[in-house]
XYZ file of C-alpha atoms in Angstrom:
307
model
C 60.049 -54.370 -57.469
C 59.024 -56.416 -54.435
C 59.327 -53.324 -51.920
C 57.756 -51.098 -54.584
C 54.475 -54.513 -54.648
C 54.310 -54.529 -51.087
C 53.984 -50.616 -50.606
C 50.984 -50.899 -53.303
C 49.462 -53.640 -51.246
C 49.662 -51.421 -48.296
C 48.191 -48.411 -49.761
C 45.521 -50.712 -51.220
C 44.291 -51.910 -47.990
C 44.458 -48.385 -46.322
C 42.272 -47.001 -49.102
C 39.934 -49.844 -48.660
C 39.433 -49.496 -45.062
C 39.157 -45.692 -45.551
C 36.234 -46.899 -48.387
C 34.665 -48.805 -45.529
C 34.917 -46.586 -42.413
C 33.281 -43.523 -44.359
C 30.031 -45.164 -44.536
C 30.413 -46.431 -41.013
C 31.105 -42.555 -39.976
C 28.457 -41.088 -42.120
C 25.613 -43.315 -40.559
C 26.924 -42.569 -37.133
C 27.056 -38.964 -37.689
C 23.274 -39.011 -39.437
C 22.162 -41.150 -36.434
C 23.563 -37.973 -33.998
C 22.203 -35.653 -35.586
C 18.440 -37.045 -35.573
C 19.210 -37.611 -31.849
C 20.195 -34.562 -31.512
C 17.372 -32.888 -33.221
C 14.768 -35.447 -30.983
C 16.225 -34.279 -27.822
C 15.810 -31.041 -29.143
C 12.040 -31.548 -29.731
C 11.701 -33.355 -26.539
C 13.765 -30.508 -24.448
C 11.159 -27.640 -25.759
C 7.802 -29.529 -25.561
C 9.323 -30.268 -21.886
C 10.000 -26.257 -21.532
C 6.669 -25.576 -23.000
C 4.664 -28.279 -20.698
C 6.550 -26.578 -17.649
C 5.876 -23.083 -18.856
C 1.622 -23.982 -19.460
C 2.299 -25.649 -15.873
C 3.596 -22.677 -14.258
C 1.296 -20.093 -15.785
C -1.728 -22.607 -14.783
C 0.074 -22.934 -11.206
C 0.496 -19.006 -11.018
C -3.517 -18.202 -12.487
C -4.779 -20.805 -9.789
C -2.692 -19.026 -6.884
C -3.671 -15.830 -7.828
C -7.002 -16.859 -8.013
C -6.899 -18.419 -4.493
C -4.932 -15.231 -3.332
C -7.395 -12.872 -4.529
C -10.481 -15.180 -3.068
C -8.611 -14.941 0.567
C -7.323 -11.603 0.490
C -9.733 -9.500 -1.713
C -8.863 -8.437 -5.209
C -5.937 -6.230 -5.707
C -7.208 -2.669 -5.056
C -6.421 0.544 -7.455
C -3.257 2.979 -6.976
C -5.470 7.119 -6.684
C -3.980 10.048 -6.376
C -4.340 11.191 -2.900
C -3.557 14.821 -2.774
C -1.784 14.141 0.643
C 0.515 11.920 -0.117
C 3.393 14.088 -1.297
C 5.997 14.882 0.704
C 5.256 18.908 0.925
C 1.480 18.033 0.570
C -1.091 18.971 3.344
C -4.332 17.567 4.124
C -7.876 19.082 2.305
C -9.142 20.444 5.120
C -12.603 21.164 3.631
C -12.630 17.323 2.760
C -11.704 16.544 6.362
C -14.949 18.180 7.357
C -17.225 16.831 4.757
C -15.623 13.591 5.155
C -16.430 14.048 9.333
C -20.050 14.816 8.428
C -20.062 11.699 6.292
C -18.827 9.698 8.705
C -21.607 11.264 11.212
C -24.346 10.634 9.072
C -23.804 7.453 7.742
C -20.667 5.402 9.635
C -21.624 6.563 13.400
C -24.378 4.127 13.161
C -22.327 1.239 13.573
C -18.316 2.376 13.435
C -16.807 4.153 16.833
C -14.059 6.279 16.678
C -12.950 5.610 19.996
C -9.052 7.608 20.124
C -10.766 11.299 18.369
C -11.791 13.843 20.705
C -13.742 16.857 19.603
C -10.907 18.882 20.808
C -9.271 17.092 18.207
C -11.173 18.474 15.193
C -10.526 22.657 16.038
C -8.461 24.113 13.843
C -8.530 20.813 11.414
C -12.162 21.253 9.874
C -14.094 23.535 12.761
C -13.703 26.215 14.543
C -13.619 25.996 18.964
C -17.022 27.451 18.975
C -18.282 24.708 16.161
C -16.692 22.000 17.932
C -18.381 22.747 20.983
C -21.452 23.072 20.038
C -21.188 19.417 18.618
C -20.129 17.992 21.800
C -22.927 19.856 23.950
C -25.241 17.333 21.465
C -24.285 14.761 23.218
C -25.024 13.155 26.733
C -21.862 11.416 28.726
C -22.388 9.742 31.139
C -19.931 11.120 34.314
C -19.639 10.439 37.992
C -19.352 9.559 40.670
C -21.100 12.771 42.518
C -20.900 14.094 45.600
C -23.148 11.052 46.917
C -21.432 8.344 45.252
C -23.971 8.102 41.915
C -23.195 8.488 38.324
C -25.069 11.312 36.304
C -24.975 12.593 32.387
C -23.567 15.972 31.679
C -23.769 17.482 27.895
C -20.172 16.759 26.430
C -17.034 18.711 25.834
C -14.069 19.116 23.864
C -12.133 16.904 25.972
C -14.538 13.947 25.410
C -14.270 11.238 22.685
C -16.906 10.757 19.984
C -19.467 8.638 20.891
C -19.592 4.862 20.578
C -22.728 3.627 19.247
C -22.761 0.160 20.922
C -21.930 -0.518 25.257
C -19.651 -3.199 24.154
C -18.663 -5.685 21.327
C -21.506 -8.447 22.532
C -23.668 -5.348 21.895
C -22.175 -4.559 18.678
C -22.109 -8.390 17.429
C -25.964 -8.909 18.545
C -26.599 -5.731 16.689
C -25.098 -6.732 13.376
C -26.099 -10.573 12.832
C -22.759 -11.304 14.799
C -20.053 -9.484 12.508
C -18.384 -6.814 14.983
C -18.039 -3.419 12.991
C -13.923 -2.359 13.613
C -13.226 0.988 14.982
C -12.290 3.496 12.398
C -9.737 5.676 14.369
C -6.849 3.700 12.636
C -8.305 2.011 9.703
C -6.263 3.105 7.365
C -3.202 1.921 8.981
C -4.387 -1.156 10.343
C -5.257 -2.680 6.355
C -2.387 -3.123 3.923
C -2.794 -0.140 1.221
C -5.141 1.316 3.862
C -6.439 4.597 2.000
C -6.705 2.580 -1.324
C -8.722 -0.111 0.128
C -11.214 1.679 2.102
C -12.166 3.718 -1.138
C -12.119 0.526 -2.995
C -14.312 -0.952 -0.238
C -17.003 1.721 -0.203
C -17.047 2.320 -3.794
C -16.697 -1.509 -4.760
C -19.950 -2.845 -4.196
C -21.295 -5.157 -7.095
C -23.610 -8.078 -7.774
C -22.179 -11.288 -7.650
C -21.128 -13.093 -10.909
C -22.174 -15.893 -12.426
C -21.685 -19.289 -10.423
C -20.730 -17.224 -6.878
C -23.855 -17.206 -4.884
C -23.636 -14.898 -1.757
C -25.904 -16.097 1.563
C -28.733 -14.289 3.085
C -27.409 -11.478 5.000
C -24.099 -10.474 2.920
C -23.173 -8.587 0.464
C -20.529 -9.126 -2.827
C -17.339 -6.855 -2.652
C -14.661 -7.903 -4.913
C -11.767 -5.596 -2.203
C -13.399 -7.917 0.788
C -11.323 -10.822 1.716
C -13.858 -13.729 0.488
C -15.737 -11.238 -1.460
C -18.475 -11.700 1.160
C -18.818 -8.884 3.578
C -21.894 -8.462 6.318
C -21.527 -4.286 5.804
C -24.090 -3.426 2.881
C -24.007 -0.561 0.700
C -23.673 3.125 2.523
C -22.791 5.622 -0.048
C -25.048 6.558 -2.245
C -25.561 9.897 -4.503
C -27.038 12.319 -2.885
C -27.292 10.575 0.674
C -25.868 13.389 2.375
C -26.211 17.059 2.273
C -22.993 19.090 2.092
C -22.663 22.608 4.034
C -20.238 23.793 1.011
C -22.595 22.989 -1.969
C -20.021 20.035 -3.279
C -22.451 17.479 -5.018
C -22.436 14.817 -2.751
C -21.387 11.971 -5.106
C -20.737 8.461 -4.289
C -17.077 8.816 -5.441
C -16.617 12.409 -3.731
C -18.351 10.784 -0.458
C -15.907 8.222 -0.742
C -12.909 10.787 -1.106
C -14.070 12.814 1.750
C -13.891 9.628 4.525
C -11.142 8.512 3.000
C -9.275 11.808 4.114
C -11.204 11.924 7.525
C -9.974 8.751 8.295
C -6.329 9.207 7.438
C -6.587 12.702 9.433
C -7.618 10.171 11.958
C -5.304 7.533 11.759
C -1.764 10.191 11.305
C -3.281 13.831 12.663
C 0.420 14.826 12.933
C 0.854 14.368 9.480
C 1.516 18.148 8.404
C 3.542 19.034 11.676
C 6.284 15.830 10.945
C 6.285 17.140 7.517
C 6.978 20.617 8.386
C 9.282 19.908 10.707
C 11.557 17.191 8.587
C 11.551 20.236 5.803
C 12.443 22.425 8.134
C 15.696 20.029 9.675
C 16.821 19.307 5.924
C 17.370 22.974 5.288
C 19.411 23.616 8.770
C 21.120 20.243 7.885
C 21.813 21.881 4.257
C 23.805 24.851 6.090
C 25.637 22.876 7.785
C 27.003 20.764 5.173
C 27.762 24.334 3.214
C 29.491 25.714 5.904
C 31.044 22.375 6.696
C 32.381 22.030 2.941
C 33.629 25.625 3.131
C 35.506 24.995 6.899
C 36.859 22.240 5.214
C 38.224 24.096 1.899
C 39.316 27.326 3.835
C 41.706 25.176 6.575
C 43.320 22.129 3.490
C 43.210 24.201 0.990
C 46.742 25.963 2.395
C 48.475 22.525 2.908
C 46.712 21.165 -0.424
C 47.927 23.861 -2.549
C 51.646 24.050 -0.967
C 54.912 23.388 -2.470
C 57.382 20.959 -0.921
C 60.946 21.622 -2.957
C 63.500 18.861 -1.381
C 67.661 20.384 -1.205
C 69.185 16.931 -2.717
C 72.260 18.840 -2.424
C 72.435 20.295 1.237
């Protein structure tokens, strides 16, 4: 009987502390969980605050970006740019009579010859004609002074200015670039030359632009000295093509990337022309190759494990 008390007593006193730690447990556990859930909260207002942050921090440096380097310019469909696609010719010549007409003025093209341009958009007879326009200045004679001569093939289109002082006095001190390799010489060059000439616009509200230049979102700054050149109608095609300010745009364009990569065609032609005499070779190469393994591939080794 006393063994059987004192067992009781034990059982008793574990029940009762059992009684008492469950509460204990349970407050712990709620007190976990709604710490739990309030790091939660605080962990995704935290994600969200650095999320607004970044998305303000990204919106300010694209902003800044596109105020330095111009705003981003459109992706068109030059019919060049595939890799068996030529130049349009008749485009290279209205796009050389744009660039006569309207960019001459101020813009030299100071690495084309006319002997550059026969066979591209004129003929020899064409091309010389154009150049006998034009006075160069030659020498030295026979008694040691310079003269003019009317030009010829071999000569270089003109330059409108002597030199850049010239060209800066000229222009309110902005220096006009040569155009030879402009669209090489400015990241997505084709794309942002179009954009350029085509992009003209008034400036908008709270941007105010300073006697002298001109708004162009594709300009880096936005502020550019150049004004507005292409205009419908400014020039007079030979062809009868409605001289647009988009197709006038389109037509330089392709002049100047004649200009800038006149080998264009001939390194395309020529790369087709090694990948199909590389494509023999790897035939007859694969067949060499079959016709001298395929004897030891396809033989028969049989090994005598009694002799």
């Amino acid at each position: 009987m006393v063994g059987g008390g004192f067992i009781q007593q034990i059982l008793r006193r574990k029940l009762h502390s059992q009684s008492l730690a469950t509460p204990v447990l349970s407050w712990f556990a709620s007190k976990k969980v709604h710490e739990d859930a309030g790091s939660s909260g605080v962990r995704a207002l935290a994600l969200l605050g650095a999320g607004v942050t970044g998305l303000l921090s990204f919106s300010t440096v694209a902003s800044a970006d596109e105020a330095e380097h111009g705003l981003a310019c459109p992706d068109y469909p030059w019919p060049h740019d595939g890799i068996l696609s030529s130049y349009d010719h008749a485009s290279i010549r209205r796009g050389h009579q744009v660039y006569q007409q309207v960019c001459a003025s101020c813009h030299s093209m100071s690495l084309i010859s006319y002997r550059d341009l026969v066979g591209v958009a004129y003929t020899e007879e064409e091309a010389k004609a154009m150049a006998a326009e034009i006075e160069v200045v030659d020498g030295p004679n026979d008694e040691g002074e310079m003269f003019t001569r009317p030009g010829k093939l071999s000569d270089r289109l003109p330059q409108p200015y002597a030199n850049e002082s010239a060209a800066r006095f000229a222009n309110g001190g902005a220096y006009p670039p040569d155009l030879s390799l402009i669209t090489k010489a400015r990241h997505n060059g084709q794309n942002y030359v179009f954009a350029l000439l085509t992009g003209y616009r008034d400036p908008p509200a709270g941007i105010s632009i300073r006697e002298g230049l001109h708004y162009n979102p594709y300009f880096p700054g936005g502020a550019i000295a150049m004004p507005k050149m292409l205009n419908d109608e400014a020039v007079e095609y030979e062809d009868g093509v409605p001289a647009t300010e988009a197709q006038m745009g389109k037509d330089v364009v392709s002049f100047l990337s004649w200009a800038a990569e006149p080998e264009m065609e001939e390194r395309k032609l020529m790369g087709f022309k090694w990948i199909f005499l590389l494509s023999l070779a790897l035939l007859q190469a694969a067949y060499y190759r079959r016709l001298k393994w395929s004897v030891l591939k396809s033989r028969k080794l049989v090994l005598d494990v009694v002799n």
